[in-house]
């Protein structure tokens, strides 16, 4: 399964909002420094989709706010 994700780092609270088009907007507390925001994003998505962190991969946009996430639900 693939999801488009828009990341908003340095937010006051962590939350995930599902948009009408099926994409996600994810608010992260971490700053976009040294991959901290990406690590927090993977952790949050793993909790939301009830998978392990290793089943989530950032396919596109590693250093961008717009990301394409791949979630492996076949394990």
Short mmCIF file of C-alpha atoms in Angstrom, two decimals:
data_model
loop_
_atom_site.label_atom_id
_atom_site.label_comp_id
_atom_site.label_asym_id
_atom_site.label_seq_id
_atom_site.Cartn_x
_atom_site.Cartn_y
_atom_site.Cartn_z
CA UNK A 1 0.00 0.00 0.00
CA UNK A 2 1.30 3.47 -0.86
CA UNK A 3 0.27 6.75 0.72
CA UNK A 4 1.06 10.34 -0.10
CA UNK A 5 2.10 12.14 3.07
CA UNK A 6 2.60 15.83 3.77
CA UNK A 7 4.79 16.37 6.82
CA UNK A 8 4.61 19.40 9.11
CA UNK A 9 7.64 19.30 11.46
CA UNK A 10 8.04 21.41 14.62
CA UNK A 11 4.32 21.19 15.43
CA UNK A 12 3.06 21.59 18.98
CA UNK A 13 1.29 18.24 18.92
CA UNK A 14 1.58 14.93 17.08
CA UNK A 15 -1.39 14.03 14.94
CA UNK A 16 -2.37 12.44 11.66
CA UNK A 17 -5.15 13.90 9.53
CA UNK A 18 -6.63 11.98 6.62
CA UNK A 19 -7.45 14.23 3.66
CA UNK A 20 -10.46 13.75 1.35
CA UNK A 21 -8.16 12.53 -1.47
CA UNK A 22 -6.79 9.73 0.75
CA UNK A 23 -3.46 11.39 1.47
CA UNK A 24 -2.27 12.08 5.00
CA UNK A 25 -1.09 15.25 6.71
CA UNK A 26 1.17 14.36 9.62
CA UNK A 27 2.10 16.87 12.32
CA UNK A 28 5.41 16.03 14.01
CA UNK A 29 7.06 17.50 17.10
CA UNK A 30 10.56 16.76 15.83
CA UNK A 31 12.58 19.26 13.81
CA UNK A 32 13.64 18.23 10.29
CA UNK A 33 17.25 17.70 11.42
CA UNK A 34 19.38 14.54 11.17
CA UNK A 35 16.39 12.43 10.08
CA UNK A 36 14.58 12.91 13.40
CA UNK A 37 11.31 13.92 11.74
CA UNK A 38 11.47 10.90 9.41
CA UNK A 39 12.02 8.56 12.37
CA UNK A 40 9.06 10.08 14.20
CA UNK A 41 6.94 9.82 11.03
CA UNK A 42 7.72 6.10 10.63
CA UNK A 43 6.92 5.46 14.31
CA UNK A 44 3.56 7.27 14.10
CA UNK A 45 2.54 5.55 10.86
CA UNK A 46 3.49 2.14 12.27
CA UNK A 47 1.17 2.77 15.22
CA UNK A 48 -1.66 4.04 13.00
CA UNK A 49 -1.56 1.12 10.55
CA UNK A 50 -0.68 -1.47 13.23
CA UNK A 51 2.52 -2.66 11.55
CA UNK A 52 6.16 -2.76 12.62
CA UNK A 53 8.46 0.16 11.82
CA UNK A 54 10.44 -2.05 9.43
CA UNK A 55 7.32 -2.48 7.27
CA UNK A 56 7.23 1.25 6.47
CA UNK A 57 9.55 2.77 3.88
CA UNK A 58 9.91 6.31 2.58
CA UNK A 59 10.03 5.75 -1.19
CA UNK A 60 10.24 9.38 -2.30
CA UNK A 61 10.91 12.68 -0.56
CA UNK A 62 13.40 11.68 2.12
CA UNK A 63 14.39 15.34 2.61
CA UNK A 64 11.11 16.87 1.44
CA UNK A 65 7.84 17.68 3.19
CA UNK A 66 5.95 15.79 0.47
CA UNK A 67 6.66 12.07 0.77
CA UNK A 68 5.53 8.83 -0.78
CA UNK A 69 5.33 6.13 1.87
CA UNK A 70 5.17 2.40 1.19
CA UNK A 71 3.53 0.22 3.84
CA UNK A 72 4.16 -3.50 3.54
CA UNK A 73 1.03 -5.19 4.92
CA UNK A 74 1.85 -8.65 3.53
CA UNK A 75 3.98 -9.87 6.42
#
